[in-house]
């Protein structure tokens, strides 16, 4: 079977330098983008039930831009002032630079790893007496709590956003030779939006990013 079209279950890249465009040109295939999931913020009223006072935490761990956006959104909604002495620990340099959207970038207050949790933990261990806040989605991996527990670091998890299925009622079927998924939530969205989907009948190849998604 010749692959003529690919559906990527993520938003269209902002940059025209995306490797997807190189693949499309090289193999003469059509690549479409359609996010199967979207991120919604947890309302302040619902967040209060978690009994977490954001002002109590002077060290915050960020593993995604979503975490950054919704942490500062919640701070604004709850009128929690941005403290110049608060420390931010980011899993990557790109997330650290993204913080400039909300705070003045100061090297002594912003720490980042090389994209791996193990590397970020080396930064966190330099401040073992701090109590950390970890903004996360309602569905998240357990590797962060596990690493913090192993290092005997005090922390609390704040669920500030959730991943939900996008409304794809405008599509009768997938209509592509290949569909690429990047998270279990994307697969769940497929089942919710296309409850009668049959891979064999539609003759669709499915690609998955990572063993958890597979």
PDB file of C-alpha atoms in Angstrom:
ATOM      1  CA  UNK A   1       0.000   0.000   0.000  1.00  0.00           C
ATOM      2  CA  UNK A   2       1.366   3.410  -0.970  1.00  0.00           C
ATOM      3  CA  UNK A   3       1.071   6.028   1.735  1.00  0.00           C
ATOM      4  CA  UNK A   4      -0.519   9.157   0.272  1.00  0.00           C
ATOM      5  CA  UNK A   5      -1.786  10.988   3.347  1.00  0.00           C
ATOM      6  CA  UNK A   6      -0.837  11.288   7.020  1.00  0.00           C
ATOM      7  CA  UNK A   7      -2.876  12.753   9.881  1.00  0.00           C
ATOM      8  CA  UNK A   8      -0.851  14.136  12.784  1.00  0.00           C
ATOM      9  CA  UNK A   9      -2.943  14.376  15.961  1.00  0.00           C
ATOM     10  CA  UNK A  10      -1.275  17.615  17.057  1.00  0.00           C
ATOM     11  CA  UNK A  11      -1.580  21.318  16.168  1.00  0.00           C
ATOM     12  CA  UNK A  12       0.044  22.548  12.982  1.00  0.00           C
ATOM     13  CA  UNK A  13       3.675  23.601  13.615  1.00  0.00           C
ATOM     14  CA  UNK A  14       4.180  27.334  13.940  1.00  0.00           C
ATOM     15  CA  UNK A  15       7.467  27.183  12.054  1.00  0.00           C
ATOM     16  CA  UNK A  16       7.745  26.284   8.375  1.00  0.00           C
ATOM     17  CA  UNK A  17      11.011  24.539   9.233  1.00  0.00           C
ATOM     18  CA  UNK A  18       9.235  21.575  10.796  1.00  0.00           C
ATOM     19  CA  UNK A  19      10.603  18.184   9.658  1.00  0.00           C
ATOM     20  CA  UNK A  20       7.049  17.219   8.736  1.00  0.00           C
ATOM     21  CA  UNK A  21       7.278  19.485   5.706  1.00  0.00           C
ATOM     22  CA  UNK A  22      10.574  17.886   4.675  1.00  0.00           C
ATOM     23  CA  UNK A  23       8.930  14.452   4.876  1.00  0.00           C
ATOM     24  CA  UNK A  24       5.951  15.630   2.827  1.00  0.00           C
ATOM     25  CA  UNK A  25       8.215  16.983   0.109  1.00  0.00           C
ATOM     26  CA  UNK A  26      10.627  14.063   0.080  1.00  0.00           C
ATOM     27  CA  UNK A  27       7.983  11.328  -0.096  1.00  0.00           C
ATOM     28  CA  UNK A  28       5.280  13.312  -1.899  1.00  0.00           C
ATOM     29  CA  UNK A  29       2.672  12.748   0.807  1.00  0.00           C
ATOM     30  CA  UNK A  30      -0.025  15.026   2.165  1.00  0.00           C
ATOM     31  CA  UNK A  31       0.337  15.763   5.890  1.00  0.00           C
ATOM     32  CA  UNK A  32      -2.581  17.259   7.803  1.00  0.00           C
ATOM     33  CA  UNK A  33      -2.675  18.379  11.422  1.00  0.00           C
ATOM     34  CA  UNK A  34      -5.622  18.073  13.772  1.00  0.00           C
ATOM     35  CA  UNK A  35      -5.234  18.175  17.576  1.00  0.00           C
ATOM     36  CA  UNK A  36      -7.148  15.284  19.129  1.00  0.00           C
ATOM     37  CA  UNK A  37      -6.866  16.774  22.621  1.00  0.00           C
ATOM     38  CA  UNK A  38      -6.860  20.196  24.231  1.00  0.00           C
ATOM     39  CA  UNK A  39      -5.776  21.567  27.583  1.00  0.00           C
ATOM     40  CA  UNK A  40      -8.286  23.212  29.906  1.00  0.00           C
ATOM     41  CA  UNK A  41      -7.465  25.087  33.070  1.00  0.00           C
ATOM     42  CA  UNK A  42      -8.898  23.938  36.392  1.00  0.00           C
ATOM     43  CA  UNK A  43     -11.232  26.693  37.693  1.00  0.00           C
ATOM     44  CA  UNK A  44     -10.065  28.543  40.801  1.00  0.00           C
ATOM     45  CA  UNK A  45     -13.125  27.368  42.743  1.00  0.00           C
ATOM     46  CA  UNK A  46     -12.242  23.745  42.006  1.00  0.00           C
ATOM     47  CA  UNK A  47      -8.569  24.320  42.763  1.00  0.00           C
ATOM     48  CA  UNK A  48      -9.389  25.598  46.246  1.00  0.00           C
ATOM     49  CA  UNK A  49     -10.679  22.140  47.159  1.00  0.00           C
ATOM     50  CA  UNK A  50      -7.074  20.902  46.902  1.00  0.00           C
ATOM     51  CA  UNK A  51      -6.254  22.934  50.041  1.00  0.00           C
ATOM     52  CA  UNK A  52      -3.067  24.347  48.512  1.00  0.00           C
ATOM     53  CA  UNK A  53      -1.935  27.920  49.197  1.00  0.00           C
ATOM     54  CA  UNK A  54       0.313  28.918  46.286  1.00  0.00           C
ATOM     55  CA  UNK A  55       1.955  31.653  48.364  1.00  0.00           C
ATOM     56  CA  UNK A  56       3.388  29.029  50.739  1.00  0.00           C
ATOM     57  CA  UNK A  57       5.762  27.610  48.120  1.00  0.00           C
ATOM     58  CA  UNK A  58       8.974  29.441  47.338  1.00  0.00           C
ATOM     59  CA  UNK A  59      10.210  26.749  44.920  1.00  0.00           C
ATOM     60  CA  UNK A  60       8.218  25.607  41.897  1.00  0.00           C
ATOM     61  CA  UNK A  61       9.022  22.777  39.457  1.00  0.00           C
ATOM     62  CA  UNK A  62       7.920  23.102  35.837  1.00  0.00           C
ATOM     63  CA  UNK A  63       7.976  20.235  33.349  1.00  0.00           C
ATOM     64  CA  UNK A  64       5.911  21.900  30.591  1.00  0.00           C
ATOM     65  CA  UNK A  65       4.770  25.258  29.266  1.00  0.00           C
ATOM     66  CA  UNK A  66       1.237  24.295  30.223  1.00  0.00           C
ATOM     67  CA  UNK A  67       2.395  24.089  33.823  1.00  0.00           C
ATOM     68  CA  UNK A  68       3.913  27.566  33.561  1.00  0.00           C
ATOM     69  CA  UNK A  69       0.825  29.124  31.970  1.00  0.00           C
ATOM     70  CA  UNK A  70      -1.676  27.661  34.392  1.00  0.00           C
ATOM     71  CA  UNK A  71       0.458  28.277  37.482  1.00  0.00           C
ATOM     72  CA  UNK A  72       0.606  31.998  36.755  1.00  0.00           C
ATOM     73  CA  UNK A  73      -3.036  32.014  35.641  1.00  0.00           C
ATOM     74  CA  UNK A  74      -4.019  30.623  39.016  1.00  0.00           C
ATOM     75  CA  UNK A  75      -1.739  33.070  40.835  1.00  0.00           C
ATOM     76  CA  UNK A  76      -3.516  35.919  39.060  1.00  0.00           C
ATOM     77  CA  UNK A  77      -7.002  34.562  39.719  1.00  0.00           C
ATOM     78  CA  UNK A  78      -6.244  34.021  43.411  1.00  0.00           C
ATOM     79  CA  UNK A  79      -4.304  37.302  43.649  1.00  0.00           C
ATOM     80  CA  UNK A  80      -1.083  35.594  44.728  1.00  0.00           C
ATOM     81  CA  UNK A  81       1.769  38.104  44.229  1.00  0.00           C
ATOM     82  CA  UNK A  82       4.870  37.122  42.269  1.00  0.00           C
ATOM     83  CA  UNK A  83       7.652  36.977  44.848  1.00  0.00           C
ATOM     84  CA  UNK A  84      11.117  38.009  43.618  1.00  0.00           C
ATOM     85  CA  UNK A  85      12.677  35.434  45.949  1.00  0.00           C
ATOM     86  CA  UNK A  86      10.722  32.494  44.520  1.00  0.00           C
ATOM     87  CA  UNK A  87      12.863  29.890  42.754  1.00  0.00           C
ATOM     88  CA  UNK A  88      11.804  28.109  39.575  1.00  0.00           C
ATOM     89  CA  UNK A  89      13.150  24.736  38.466  1.00  0.00           C
ATOM     90  CA  UNK A  90      12.541  23.870  34.807  1.00  0.00           C
ATOM     91  CA  UNK A  91      13.174  20.548  33.114  1.00  0.00           C
ATOM     92  CA  UNK A  92      14.642  22.269  30.044  1.00  0.00           C
ATOM     93  CA  UNK A  93      16.240  25.552  29.011  1.00  0.00           C
ATOM     94  CA  UNK A  94      13.379  26.346  26.626  1.00  0.00           C
ATOM     95  CA  UNK A  95      10.849  26.212  29.474  1.00  0.00           C
ATOM     96  CA  UNK A  96      13.156  28.379  31.595  1.00  0.00           C
ATOM     97  CA  UNK A  97      13.263  31.039  28.878  1.00  0.00           C
ATOM     98  CA  UNK A  98       9.487  30.762  28.507  1.00  0.00           C
ATOM     99  CA  UNK A  99       9.203  32.023  32.083  1.00  0.00           C
ATOM    100  CA  UNK A 100      10.194  35.468  30.793  1.00  0.00           C
ATOM    101  CA  UNK A 101       6.567  35.790  29.725  1.00  0.00           C
ATOM    102  CA  UNK A 102       5.697  36.126  33.416  1.00  0.00           C
ATOM    103  CA  UNK A 103       8.788  37.007  35.444  1.00  0.00           C
ATOM    104  CA  UNK A 104      12.086  38.804  35.034  1.00  0.00           C
ATOM    105  CA  UNK A 105      14.700  36.248  34.066  1.00  0.00           C
ATOM    106  CA  UNK A 106      17.332  35.979  36.782  1.00  0.00           C
ATOM    107  CA  UNK A 107      19.887  33.226  36.665  1.00  0.00           C
ATOM    108  CA  UNK A 108      20.121  32.994  40.437  1.00  0.00           C
ATOM    109  CA  UNK A 109      16.380  32.290  40.678  1.00  0.00           C
ATOM    110  CA  UNK A 110      15.772  30.100  37.618  1.00  0.00           C
ATOM    111  CA  UNK A 111      17.370  26.681  37.325  1.00  0.00           C
ATOM    112  CA  UNK A 112      17.005  24.209  34.471  1.00  0.00           C
ATOM    113  CA  UNK A 113      18.068  20.755  33.382  1.00  0.00           C
ATOM    114  CA  UNK A 114      18.986  19.313  30.015  1.00  0.00           C
ATOM    115  CA  UNK A 115      15.538  17.896  29.319  1.00  0.00           C
ATOM    116  CA  UNK A 116      15.813  14.900  31.636  1.00  0.00           C
ATOM    117  CA  UNK A 117      14.344  14.565  35.104  1.00  0.00           C
ATOM    118  CA  UNK A 118      17.560  13.053  36.438  1.00  0.00           C
ATOM    119  CA  UNK A 119      19.504  16.148  35.457  1.00  0.00           C
ATOM    120  CA  UNK A 120      16.903  18.495  36.924  1.00  0.00           C
ATOM    121  CA  UNK A 121      17.033  16.587  40.217  1.00  0.00           C
ATOM    122  CA  UNK A 122      20.691  17.574  40.562  1.00  0.00           C
ATOM    123  CA  UNK A 123      19.555  21.205  40.679  1.00  0.00           C
ATOM    124  CA  UNK A 124      16.728  20.468  43.100  1.00  0.00           C
ATOM    125  CA  UNK A 125      19.018  18.576  45.485  1.00  0.00           C
ATOM    126  CA  UNK A 126      21.044  21.754  45.990  1.00  0.00           C
ATOM    127  CA  UNK A 127      18.084  23.095  48.004  1.00  0.00           C
ATOM    128  CA  UNK A 128      16.975  20.071  50.060  1.00  0.00           C
ATOM    129  CA  UNK A 129      15.287  22.169  52.752  1.00  0.00           C
ATOM    130  CA  UNK A 130      12.848  23.851  50.370  1.00  0.00           C
ATOM    131  CA  UNK A 131       9.244  22.753  49.993  1.00  0.00           C
ATOM    132  CA  UNK A 132       8.392  22.430  46.318  1.00  0.00           C
ATOM    133  CA  UNK A 133       5.198  22.838  44.338  1.00  0.00           C
ATOM    134  CA  UNK A 134       4.740  20.755  41.173  1.00  0.00           C
ATOM    135  CA  UNK A 135       2.013  22.042  38.800  1.00  0.00           C
ATOM    136  CA  UNK A 136       0.697  19.111  36.749  1.00  0.00           C
ATOM    137  CA  UNK A 137      -2.231  17.841  34.728  1.00  0.00           C
ATOM    138  CA  UNK A 138      -4.918  15.650  36.256  1.00  0.00           C
ATOM    139  CA  UNK A 139      -3.307  12.717  34.418  1.00  0.00           C
ATOM    140  CA  UNK A 140       0.468  12.658  34.824  1.00  0.00           C
ATOM    141  CA  UNK A 141       3.392  10.314  35.042  1.00  0.00           C
ATOM    142  CA  UNK A 142       4.571   9.165  38.446  1.00  0.00           C
ATOM    143  CA  UNK A 143       8.274   9.603  37.712  1.00  0.00           C
ATOM    144  CA  UNK A 144       8.406  13.103  39.228  1.00  0.00           C
ATOM    145  CA  UNK A 145       6.846  12.177  42.602  1.00  0.00           C
ATOM    146  CA  UNK A 146       8.965   9.026  42.709  1.00  0.00           C
ATOM    147  CA  UNK A 147      12.222  10.925  42.172  1.00  0.00           C
ATOM    148  CA  UNK A 148      11.296  13.539  44.766  1.00  0.00           C
ATOM    149  CA  UNK A 149      10.364  10.826  47.258  1.00  0.00           C
ATOM    150  CA  UNK A 150      13.672   9.036  46.667  1.00  0.00           C
ATOM    151  CA  UNK A 151      15.567  12.257  47.359  1.00  0.00           C
ATOM    152  CA  UNK A 152      13.414  12.923  50.453  1.00  0.00           C
ATOM    153  CA  UNK A 153      12.315  16.274  49.034  1.00  0.00           C
ATOM    154  CA  UNK A 154       9.150  17.838  50.501  1.00  0.00           C
ATOM    155  CA  UNK A 155       6.629  18.687  47.799  1.00  0.00           C
ATOM    156  CA  UNK A 156       2.972  18.975  46.884  1.00  0.00           C
ATOM    157  CA  UNK A 157       1.323  18.414  43.519  1.00  0.00           C
ATOM    158  CA  UNK A 158      -1.079  21.082  42.268  1.00  0.00           C
ATOM    159  CA  UNK A 159      -3.486  19.911  39.579  1.00  0.00           C
ATOM    160  CA  UNK A 160      -3.968  23.115  37.590  1.00  0.00           C
ATOM    161  CA  UNK A 161      -5.069  21.850  34.180  1.00  0.00           C
ATOM    162  CA  UNK A 162      -6.503  18.812  32.476  1.00  0.00           C
ATOM    163  CA  UNK A 163      -6.279  17.196  29.065  1.00  0.00           C
ATOM    164  CA  UNK A 164      -9.645  16.596  27.402  1.00  0.00           C
ATOM    165  CA  UNK A 165     -10.744  15.269  24.034  1.00  0.00           C
ATOM    166  CA  UNK A 166     -11.307  17.750  21.226  1.00  0.00           C
ATOM    167  CA  UNK A 167     -14.679  17.919  19.512  1.00  0.00           C
ATOM    168  CA  UNK A 168     -14.191  16.319  16.091  1.00  0.00           C
ATOM    169  CA  UNK A 169     -17.838  15.979  15.100  1.00  0.00           C
ATOM    170  CA  UNK A 170     -17.087  17.716  11.791  1.00  0.00           C
ATOM    171  CA  UNK A 171     -15.147  14.640  10.639  1.00  0.00           C
ATOM    172  CA  UNK A 172     -17.077  11.588   9.435  1.00  0.00           C
ATOM    173  CA  UNK A 173     -13.937   9.444   9.429  1.00  0.00           C
ATOM    174  CA  UNK A 174     -10.190   9.804   9.682  1.00  0.00           C
ATOM    175  CA  UNK A 175      -9.745   9.781   5.917  1.00  0.00           C
ATOM    176  CA  UNK A 176      -5.975   9.212   5.951  1.00  0.00           C
ATOM    177  CA  UNK A 177      -3.639   6.304   5.301  1.00  0.00           C
ATOM    178  CA  UNK A 178      -1.648   6.899   8.496  1.00  0.00           C
ATOM    179  CA  UNK A 179      -2.636   8.463  11.840  1.00  0.00           C
ATOM    180  CA  UNK A 180       0.044   9.460  14.356  1.00  0.00           C
ATOM    181  CA  UNK A 181      -0.613   9.576  18.112  1.00  0.00           C
ATOM    182  CA  UNK A 182       1.585  11.133  20.783  1.00  0.00           C
ATOM    183  CA  UNK A 183      -0.208  10.361  24.047  1.00  0.00           C
ATOM    184  CA  UNK A 184      -2.738   7.934  25.523  1.00  0.00           C
ATOM    185  CA  UNK A 185      -5.157  10.882  25.730  1.00  0.00           C
ATOM    186  CA  UNK A 186      -5.033  11.162  21.938  1.00  0.00           C
ATOM    187  CA  UNK A 187      -5.971   7.508  21.601  1.00  0.00           C
ATOM    188  CA  UNK A 188      -8.859   7.964  24.037  1.00  0.00           C
ATOM    189  CA  UNK A 189     -10.044  10.900  21.936  1.00  0.00           C
ATOM    190  CA  UNK A 190     -10.096   8.626  18.895  1.00  0.00           C
ATOM    191  CA  UNK A 191     -12.360   6.178  20.748  1.00  0.00           C
ATOM    192  CA  UNK A 192     -14.658   8.945  21.981  1.00  0.00           C
ATOM    193  CA  UNK A 193     -14.967  10.769  18.662  1.00  0.00           C
ATOM    194  CA  UNK A 194     -15.104   7.664  16.466  1.00  0.00           C
ATOM    195  CA  UNK A 195     -16.717   4.936  18.608  1.00  0.00           C
ATOM    196  CA  UNK A 196     -17.259   2.717  15.560  1.00  0.00           C
ATOM    197  CA  UNK A 197     -13.716   3.059  14.269  1.00  0.00           C
ATOM    198  CA  UNK A 198     -12.348  -0.184  12.848  1.00  0.00           C
ATOM    199  CA  UNK A 199      -8.722  -0.082  11.797  1.00  0.00           C
ATOM    200  CA  UNK A 200      -8.991  -3.021   9.411  1.00  0.00           C
ATOM    201  CA  UNK A 201     -12.110  -1.727   7.684  1.00  0.00           C
ATOM    202  CA  UNK A 202     -10.649   1.735   7.169  1.00  0.00           C
ATOM    203  CA  UNK A 203      -7.266   0.267   6.235  1.00  0.00           C
ATOM    204  CA  UNK A 204      -5.370   2.749   8.419  1.00  0.00           C
ATOM    205  CA  UNK A 205      -1.831   2.448   9.723  1.00  0.00           C
ATOM    206  CA  UNK A 206      -1.344   3.794  13.252  1.00  0.00           C
ATOM    207  CA  UNK A 207       1.885   5.300  14.532  1.00  0.00           C
ATOM    208  CA  UNK A 208       2.568   5.899  18.229  1.00  0.00           C
ATOM    209  CA  UNK A 209       5.194   8.047  19.909  1.00  0.00           C
ATOM    210  CA  UNK A 210       6.640   6.069  22.798  1.00  0.00           C
ATOM    211  CA  UNK A 211       5.708   2.746  24.425  1.00  0.00           C
ATOM    212  CA  UNK A 212       3.054   4.268  26.711  1.00  0.00           C
ATOM    213  CA  UNK A 213       1.081   5.579  23.754  1.00  0.00           C
ATOM    214  CA  UNK A 214       1.594   2.312  21.853  1.00  0.00           C
TER     215      UNK A 214
END
